[in-house]
Coordinates of C-alpha atoms in Angstrom, one line a residue:
M11 CA 70.4 69.6 -109.8
M12 CA 69.0 66.4 -108.1
M13 CA 70.0 63.6 -110.2
L14 CA 67.9 61.1 -108.7
Q15 CA 64.8 61.4 -106.0
D16 CA 65.3 61.7 -102.4
G17 CA 66.6 58.4 -100.8
S18 CA 66.5 56.5 -104.9
V19 CA 69.7 54.5 -105.0
Q20 CA 71.2 53.2 -108.9
L21 CA 73.1 51.4 -109.5
L22 CA 75.6 51.5 -113.2
C23 CA 78.1 49.0 -114.4
L24 CA 79.9 48.8 -117.6
T25 CA 83.2 47.8 -118.4
A26 CA 86.0 49.2 -117.1
S27 CA 87.8 50.3 -120.1
S28 CA 85.5 50.7 -123.0
G29 CA 82.7 52.5 -120.5
V30 CA 80.2 49.5 -122.0
P31 CA 77.1 49.6 -120.1
L32 CA 76.4 46.5 -118.5
F33 CA 73.5 47.0 -116.6
T34 CA 71.5 49.8 -114.2
R35 CA 69.7 48.5 -111.4
G36 CA 67.8 50.7 -108.4
A37 CA 65.6 53.6 -109.6
S38 CA 62.4 53.1 -111.4
K39 CA 63.7 56.4 -112.6
Q40 CA 66.6 55.6 -114.6
L41 CA 69.8 58.2 -115.6
P42 CA 69.8 59.1 -118.7
F43 CA 72.4 57.9 -120.8
S44 CA 74.4 61.4 -121.6
V45 CA 74.7 61.2 -117.4
I46 CA 76.2 57.5 -117.3
G47 CA 78.5 58.3 -120.2
S48 CA 79.5 61.0 -118.2
L49 CA 80.4 59.5 -114.8
N50 CA 82.2 57.4 -116.5
G51 CA 84.1 60.2 -119.0
V52 CA 85.0 62.0 -115.4
H53 CA 86.6 58.9 -113.6
M54 CA 88.4 58.0 -117.3
F55 CA 89.6 61.2 -117.3
G56 CA 90.8 61.6 -113.5
A57 CA 92.3 58.3 -114.5
G58 CA 94.4 59.9 -117.5
Q59 CA 95.8 62.8 -114.6
G60 CA 96.9 60.6 -112.5
V61 CA 93.9 61.1 -109.9
V62 CA 91.4 58.1 -108.4
L63 CA 87.9 59.7 -107.9
S64 CA 86.2 58.0 -105.7
S65 CA 83.3 59.9 -104.3
S66 CA 82.0 63.6 -105.8
E67 CA 78.5 64.7 -104.6
T68 CA 76.3 67.8 -105.9
D69 CA 75.0 70.7 -104.0
R70 CA 71.7 69.4 -103.6
G71 CA 73.2 66.1 -101.3
S72 CA 72.9 62.9 -104.5
K73 CA 76.4 61.6 -104.1
V74 CA 78.8 59.2 -106.2
V75 CA 80.6 56.6 -105.8
W76 CA 82.9 54.9 -107.9
R77 CA 84.8 52.0 -107.6
V78 CA 86.3 50.1 -110.3
F79 CA 87.7 45.9 -110.0
Q80 CA 90.4 44.1 -111.8
D81 CA 91.0 47.0 -113.8
S82 CA 88.2 44.9 -115.8
V83 CA 84.3 46.4 -114.3
M84 CA 83.6 49.3 -112.9
L85 CA 80.7 50.3 -110.7
I86 CA 78.7 53.4 -110.1
A87 CA 76.5 54.0 -106.9
V88 CA 74.6 57.1 -108.0
S89 CA 71.8 58.3 -104.9
G90 CA 69.2 60.8 -104.2
G91 CA 70.8 61.2 -101.1
H92 CA 68.5 61.3 -97.0
K93 CA 67.6 64.9 -95.4
G94 CA 70.2 66.0 -92.9
S95 CA 72.3 62.1 -93.5
S96 CA 75.9 63.1 -94.1
N97 CA 77.2 59.0 -94.3
E98 CA 76.2 58.2 -97.6
D99 CA 79.4 57.2 -98.5
L100 CA 79.5 54.2 -96.2
H101 CA 76.9 52.4 -97.6
L102 CA 77.5 53.3 -101.2
R103 CA 81.1 52.0 -100.7
R104 CA 79.6 48.7 -99.0
L105 CA 77.4 48.6 -102.2
L106 CA 79.4 48.2 -104.6
E107 CA 82.1 46.0 -103.0
N108 CA 78.9 43.7 -102.1
V109 CA 77.5 44.1 -105.9
W110 CA 80.9 43.1 -106.4
N111 CA 82.0 40.0 -104.7
I112 CA 78.4 39.1 -105.9
M113 CA 78.7 39.3 -109.6
V114 CA 82.1 37.0 -108.3
L115 CA 79.9 34.1 -105.8
V116 CA 77.6 33.7 -109.3
L117 CA 79.7 34.1 -112.4
G118 CA 83.2 33.5 -111.3
Q119 CA 85.9 36.0 -111.5
D120 CA 88.0 34.4 -114.7
E121 CA 84.2 35.5 -116.8
L122 CA 84.9 39.4 -114.8
A123 CA 88.2 39.4 -115.4
N124 CA 89.0 39.1 -118.9
V125 CA 85.2 40.5 -120.5
R126 CA 85.9 38.4 -124.1
N127 CA 81.7 38.7 -125.2
V128 CA 80.3 41.9 -124.0
E129 CA 77.1 40.4 -125.1
R130 CA 77.5 37.3 -123.7
L131 CA 78.6 39.2 -120.0
K132 CA 75.4 41.3 -119.7
R133 CA 73.1 38.0 -120.3
D134 CA 75.0 36.0 -117.4
L135 CA 74.6 38.7 -115.9
R136 CA 71.1 38.8 -115.8
S137 CA 71.3 35.8 -112.7
C138 CA 72.7 37.9 -110.6
Y139 CA 70.1 40.8 -110.4
R140 CA 67.6 39.2 -107.6
L141 CA 70.7 39.1 -104.9
I142 CA 72.3 42.2 -106.5
D143 CA 68.3 44.1 -105.8
Q144 CA 66.8 42.6 -102.5
L145 CA 70.6 44.7 -101.0
L146 CA 69.4 48.1 -103.6
E147 CA 65.5 47.6 -102.3
E148 CA 67.2 46.4 -99.0
R149 CA 64.3 43.7 -98.7
L150 CA 66.9 42.5 -95.9
E151 CA 64.6 44.0 -93.0
G152 CA 66.5 41.6 -89.8
T153 CA 69.9 41.3 -91.0
M154 CA 73.0 43.9 -91.1
G155 CA 75.5 41.5 -93.2
D156 CA 75.2 43.6 -95.5
L157 CA 75.9 46.8 -93.8
T158 CA 78.6 44.8 -91.0
H159 CA 80.4 42.2 -92.6
C160 CA 79.8 40.4 -89.9
A161 CA 77.3 36.8 -90.6
D162 CA 73.9 37.2 -89.1
C163 CA 73.3 35.5 -86.2
L164 CA 70.6 33.4 -83.2
V165 CA 71.0 31.6 -80.4
P166 CA 69.5 28.7 -80.3
P167 CA 68.1 27.0 -76.9
N168 CA 69.7 22.8 -78.0
S169 CA 72.9 23.9 -80.2
T170 CA 74.9 21.3 -79.1
L171 CA 72.0 18.5 -80.6
L172 CA 72.3 20.6 -83.7
Q173 CA 75.9 21.1 -83.7
E174 CA 76.4 17.7 -83.3
A175 CA 73.5 16.7 -86.3
L176 CA 75.4 19.4 -88.9
V177 CA 78.9 17.4 -88.8
G178 CA 77.3 14.7 -88.9
F179 CA 75.6 15.7 -91.5
T180 CA 78.8 17.4 -93.9
Q181 CA 80.7 14.7 -92.8
A182 CA 78.3 11.7 -94.4
A183 CA 78.9 13.9 -97.6
D184 CA 82.9 14.4 -97.3
S185 CA 82.4 18.4 -96.7
E186 CA 83.6 19.8 -93.9
F187 CA 81.5 23.9 -94.9
G188 CA 78.2 23.5 -93.8
C189 CA 75.8 25.4 -91.9
L190 CA 72.3 25.6 -90.4
M191 CA 70.1 28.7 -91.0
I192 CA 66.9 30.2 -88.8
H193 CA 64.9 32.5 -90.8
G194 CA 68.0 34.1 -92.6
R195 CA 70.4 33.3 -89.8
I196 CA 72.9 31.5 -88.5
A197 CA 72.2 29.3 -86.2
V198 CA 75.7 26.6 -85.9
A199 CA 78.5 25.5 -88.3
T200 CA 81.2 24.1 -88.8
E201 CA 84.4 25.3 -88.0
K202 CA 85.1 25.1 -91.9
W203 CA 82.1 27.1 -92.4
W204 CA 83.8 29.7 -89.7
R205 CA 87.2 30.4 -91.1
L206 CA 85.2 31.5 -94.6
A207 CA 85.7 34.9 -95.0
P208 CA 83.5 37.0 -92.9
Q209 CA 82.2 38.7 -96.2
E210 CA 82.1 34.9 -98.1
V211 CA 79.9 34.0 -94.9
V212 CA 77.5 37.7 -95.5
L213 CA 76.9 36.0 -98.9
L214 CA 76.6 32.8 -98.8
S215 CA 73.5 33.2 -95.9
A216 CA 72.2 35.8 -98.7
L217 CA 71.8 33.6 -101.3
T218 CA 70.6 31.2 -99.1
R219 CA 67.8 33.1 -98.3
S220 CA 67.5 34.2 -102.0
L221 CA 66.9 30.6 -102.8
S222 CA 64.7 29.9 -99.7
L223 CA 62.2 32.3 -101.1
S224 CA 62.2 31.2 -104.3
G225 CA 59.8 28.1 -103.2
S226 CA 62.4 25.7 -103.5
V227 CA 62.7 22.8 -101.2
S228 CA 66.3 21.9 -101.9
C229 CA 68.5 23.0 -104.7
D230 CA 72.2 22.7 -106.3
Y231 CA 73.4 25.7 -106.8
P232 CA 77.5 26.8 -108.2
V233 CA 79.1 28.7 -106.4
F234 CA 82.6 31.2 -106.6
L235 CA 84.3 31.9 -102.9
P236 CA 84.9 35.8 -103.8
Q237 CA 88.1 35.3 -101.7
G238 CA 89.3 31.7 -101.2
S239 CA 87.7 30.4 -104.7
P240 CA 87.7 32.9 -107.1
T241 CA 88.2 30.5 -109.8
V242 CA 87.0 27.6 -109.1
A243 CA 83.8 26.9 -108.2
H244 CA 82.1 24.7 -105.3
R245 CA 78.6 23.4 -104.7
L246 CA 76.1 24.8 -102.4
L247 CA 73.7 22.1 -101.6
R248 CA 70.1 23.3 -100.1
F249 CA 67.5 21.4 -97.8
Q250 CA 64.9 22.7 -96.2
L251 CA 64.2 21.1 -93.1
L252 CA 60.6 23.0 -91.7
P253 CA 59.6 26.1 -93.4
G254 CA 62.5 28.3 -92.4
A255 CA 64.6 26.4 -91.6
D256 CA 67.1 25.3 -94.0
V257 CA 70.8 22.9 -93.7
C258 CA 73.3 23.7 -96.5
M259 CA 76.6 22.9 -97.4
L260 CA 79.8 23.7 -99.8
C261 CA 80.7 20.8 -101.2
G262 CA 82.8 18.8 -104.4
P263 CA 81.3 16.4 -106.3
S264 CA 79.6 14.9 -105.2
P265 CA 77.7 13.1 -103.1
S266 CA 74.6 13.8 -105.6
L267 CA 71.2 16.2 -104.2
H268 CA 69.0 13.4 -105.2
R269 CA 71.4 11.0 -102.5
A270 CA 71.7 14.5 -100.0
E271 CA 67.8 14.5 -99.9
S272 CA 66.6 10.6 -100.1
E273 CA 69.7 9.6 -97.8
L274 CA 71.0 11.7 -95.3
V275 CA 68.4 14.5 -94.8
G276 CA 65.8 12.3 -92.9
R277 CA 68.8 10.6 -91.8
Y278 CA 70.3 13.3 -89.7
W279 CA 67.6 15.7 -89.0
S280 CA 64.2 13.7 -88.8
P281 CA 65.7 13.0 -84.9
L282 CA 65.5 17.1 -84.5
V283 CA 62.3 17.9 -85.5
E284 CA 61.5 19.6 -82.1
A285 CA 65.0 20.7 -81.6
L286 CA 64.2 22.9 -85.4
R287 CA 60.9 24.2 -83.5
G288 CA 62.3 25.0 -80.7
C289 CA 65.2 27.2 -82.9
L290 CA 61.9 28.2 -85.1
A291 CA 60.4 30.2 -82.3
V292 CA 63.2 31.9 -81.0
G293 CA 62.2 33.8 -83.6
E294 CA 63.8 37.1 -84.7
R295 CA 64.5 38.2 -81.2
C296 CA 67.7 35.7 -81.6
L297 CA 68.0 35.3 -78.2
P298 CA 66.0 32.2 -76.5
N299 CA 63.6 33.6 -73.3
T300 CA 66.0 33.1 -70.7
V301 CA 68.4 35.6 -72.0
S302 CA 66.0 38.9 -70.3
L303 CA 66.6 41.7 -72.5
R304 CA 65.3 44.9 -70.7
P305 CA 61.4 47.1 -71.6
D306 CA 63.3 50.2 -72.3
V307 CA 65.2 48.3 -75.4
L308 CA 63.6 49.2 -78.7
A309 CA 67.0 47.4 -81.0
L310 CA 70.1 46.6 -80.9
L311 CA 73.1 45.5 -82.8
F312 CA 75.6 43.2 -80.9
I313 CA 79.0 42.6 -83.0
N314 CA 81.6 39.9 -81.5
R315 CA 85.2 41.9 -83.1
E316 CA 87.1 38.9 -83.0
S317 CA 84.9 36.3 -84.7
R318 CA 82.8 38.9 -87.1
R319 CA 79.6 37.7 -86.2
S320 CA 76.5 39.8 -84.9
I321 CA 73.3 39.7 -83.3
S322 CA 70.3 42.1 -84.1
C323 CA 66.8 42.8 -83.0
V324 CA 63.3 44.8 -83.6
K325 CA 62.0 44.1 -80.4
S326 CA 58.0 44.1 -80.7
I327 CA 56.7 47.6 -79.8
P328 CA 53.2 47.9 -78.2
S329 CA 51.7 51.4 -79.1
A330 CA 51.9 54.0 -76.7
P331 CA 49.6 56.4 -74.7
P332 CA 48.4 59.7 -77.0
I333 CA 50.5 61.7 -74.1
V334 CA 53.6 59.6 -74.8
A335 CA 55.8 60.0 -77.6
P336 CA 55.0 57.8 -80.8
T337 CA 57.9 55.2 -80.9
P338 CA 58.6 54.2 -84.6
S339 CA 57.3 51.5 -86.4
R340 CA 59.8 48.1 -86.2
S341 CA 61.0 49.0 -90.3
R342 CA 61.7 52.3 -89.2
C343 CA 63.9 51.3 -86.2
W344 CA 65.5 48.4 -88.8
E345 CA 66.7 51.6 -90.6
L346 CA 67.9 53.8 -87.1
L347 CA 70.2 51.1 -86.1
R348 CA 71.7 50.7 -89.1
L349 CA 71.7 54.8 -89.8
F350 CA 73.3 55.3 -85.4
Y351 CA 75.9 52.4 -87.1
T352 CA 77.5 54.0 -89.8
F353 CA 76.9 57.4 -88.0
T354 CA 79.2 55.6 -84.9
T355 CA 81.1 53.3 -87.5
T356 CA 82.3 56.9 -89.2
R357 CA 82.8 58.9 -86.7
Y358 CA 84.3 56.9 -83.4
F359 CA 84.4 53.8 -83.6
S360 CA 86.1 51.2 -85.8
L361 CA 84.9 49.0 -88.4
E362 CA 87.4 46.4 -87.6
E363 CA 88.2 44.9 -90.7
A364 CA 90.8 44.6 -93.5
P365 CA 89.9 46.1 -96.5
A366 CA 89.0 44.4 -99.6
A367 CA 91.3 43.5 -102.8
A368 CA 91.7 46.6 -104.5
S369 CA 92.4 46.8 -108.4
P370 CA 96.2 48.0 -108.3
G371 CA 96.1 52.1 -108.3
E372 CA 92.8 52.1 -106.4
G373 CA 94.1 53.3 -102.9
A374 CA 92.3 53.0 -100.0
P375 CA 88.9 53.4 -100.1
Q376 CA 87.4 57.1 -98.9
G377 CA 85.6 56.1 -95.7
E378 CA 88.8 55.2 -94.0
T379 CA 89.8 58.0 -95.1
L380 CA 87.5 59.7 -93.9
H381 CA 87.0 58.4 -90.5
E382 CA 90.7 59.5 -89.8
D383 CA 90.6 62.3 -90.7
F384 CA 87.8 62.7 -88.0
A385 CA 89.2 60.6 -85.5
L386 CA 92.9 63.0 -85.3
G387 CA 90.8 65.6 -83.2
F388 CA 90.7 62.7 -80.0
S389 CA 93.8 61.8 -77.6
H390 CA 92.1 58.5 -77.1
Q391 CA 89.9 56.2 -78.8
P392 CA 86.5 57.0 -78.0
L393 CA 84.6 53.6 -76.2
Q394 CA 81.5 55.3 -76.1
C395 CA 78.7 57.2 -77.9
Y396 CA 75.5 58.5 -77.2
L397 CA 72.9 60.7 -79.8
V398 CA 69.3 62.0 -79.0
T399 CA 67.4 62.4 -81.7
E400 CA 63.7 63.1 -82.7
E401 CA 63.0 59.5 -82.6
C402 CA 64.9 57.7 -80.5
K403 CA 67.6 57.6 -78.2
C404 CA 71.1 54.9 -79.0
F405 CA 73.5 54.6 -77.3
G406 CA 77.1 52.8 -78.3
L407 CA 79.8 51.2 -76.9
Q408 CA 82.8 49.1 -77.6
T409 CA 84.9 46.7 -75.5
P410 CA 88.2 45.0 -77.2
Q411 CA 85.9 41.8 -77.9
H412 CA 82.7 43.5 -78.5
Q413 CA 80.2 46.4 -80.2
L414 CA 77.0 47.4 -79.0
Y415 CA 74.6 49.2 -80.6
L416 CA 70.7 50.5 -78.7
L417 CA 67.8 52.1 -79.1
T418 CA 65.8 53.1 -76.7
P419 CA 62.2 54.8 -76.8
L420 CA 63.0 59.3 -76.2
S421 CA 61.7 58.6 -72.2
V422 CA 64.5 57.0 -71.2
P423 CA 66.4 59.6 -68.6
T424 CA 69.5 59.8 -71.1
F425 CA 71.9 59.6 -68.0
T426 CA 70.5 55.9 -67.4
L427 CA 71.2 54.9 -70.9
R428 CA 74.6 53.2 -70.4
S429 CA 74.3 51.5 -67.4
V430 CA 70.9 49.5 -70.2
A431 CA 74.1 48.9 -72.0
T432 CA 75.9 47.5 -69.9
Q433 CA 73.4 45.5 -68.2
T434 CA 72.4 44.0 -72.4
L435 CA 76.0 43.5 -72.4
S436 CA 76.6 41.4 -70.0
A437 CA 73.1 39.3 -70.5
I438 CA 74.5 39.1 -74.1
T439 CA 77.5 38.4 -73.8
T440 CA 76.6 35.3 -70.8
A441 CA 74.2 33.8 -73.4
T442 CA 76.9 33.4 -76.4
A443 CA 79.8 32.6 -74.0

C-alpha cells in the first residue's frame, strides 16, 4: 500500500536499542504509531539474524531507508516516491546522513551516543528542527550542497580585496577559520575553513543561512564539528554586513560577541561596502558578468572534484512564444538539476567522496553497491552522458578535475549539446582558475 502521498517524505528518529520515538518531521500526514513500530521491528529482526536492512520499496513506489548511527540512534526516511523516479535512494541516504550531522553539529556526539535521559534528549533535539525542516521542505532552492556534499560558492568580482579583509578580520579575533557568505553561498574563505570536511562546510553554510533568515544582525552560536570536533564545542560568530552578506568565523572563548561586533567588524568591513555591493550584484547567477554563458543554457551545476566546491545557477527564463515548447519554471529547473545529478551519479559518474563513518556492522551505503553493480556493464569510466526528457535536454561532462551538469531547452539540437557543455566548462574554469 502507498504509505504517504506522492513526493512527500517523512523522517523518523528513534533510539536504536529500544525503538522509543524521539521525533518525527516531514509529511503533514504522519504515519500511524503501529507502522513506525513495524518499520523499527523489521530492522531489529534483520539485525538479530545478522542482516543489515538498509532500504526497501513497496509495490507502489514508496521507499524506506534505515540507518543506525553510533549504535544509539536510528533514522528512518519514508518517501511516497516520485512517479518515474528510480533514484530516490540517494536522496534519502543523503537526507539521513545530513540529519545525523545536523544533530551532532547542534548537540554534540556524546549526548547522542550515550542516551541517559530520553525525555531530555527529545527536548534538546527541538533545536535541530529548523535545519532539518529546511532539508525536508527543500527550502534550500539555489543551493545543492545537501545533495552533492560540495560547498556552494560564487565567484566575486573583487576576491583579492575580500580575501585580505577576511584574513585580517579572523586573525584579529584569534581565529583561523572564517568565511564570507553572499546570498547563502561562500564568496571567500580562509585556508583553514576550506580544510574542514566538505560536509561540515555545507552544514555550517546551511546554519549560517538559517541564522540570517531569523532576522538577527549578529549571533554567538555553539557548534560541534561532526568529523573534526564532535565532542568539543566551538563558537560560531556571525555578523550581517549588508542584507544578504554575512561573515562568520569559528573561535574559542574570545573575543566576546560585543568586542568583535563593536571593534572588529567596522574596522575591517566598513571600507569594503562597495566591494560587498559588487558581490551582491552577482546575485544567484554566481558568476560575474565578465563570464559569458551561452543563451541556450537554462541551468548548470559545476563541481571542482579536487576542492569539493561547486557553483550552481538557474538563468532567468524569458517567456517562450506560443509555438515553442514552454521552458520549465525556475523552481522546476532546480528540481530537474537535482534529479539529473542524482540520475548521473547513480549510473555513470563517481560521487568522488569517502563514505561517512558508519556504525559497527553497518556496511557500505546501499547506493554505492547499486552504482558498482550498474558500472560493471561498462568496460570504461563514462566521461559524458545526455538525457532528453519531455521538459528539457540534459548533458553531463566529467574530467579528472571537474564535473558539469547542464539543462538546455528542447529546441537545442541534441548533436550540439557536447559543444555547449565544453564551451560552458571552459568559461567557468577560466573564471575560477
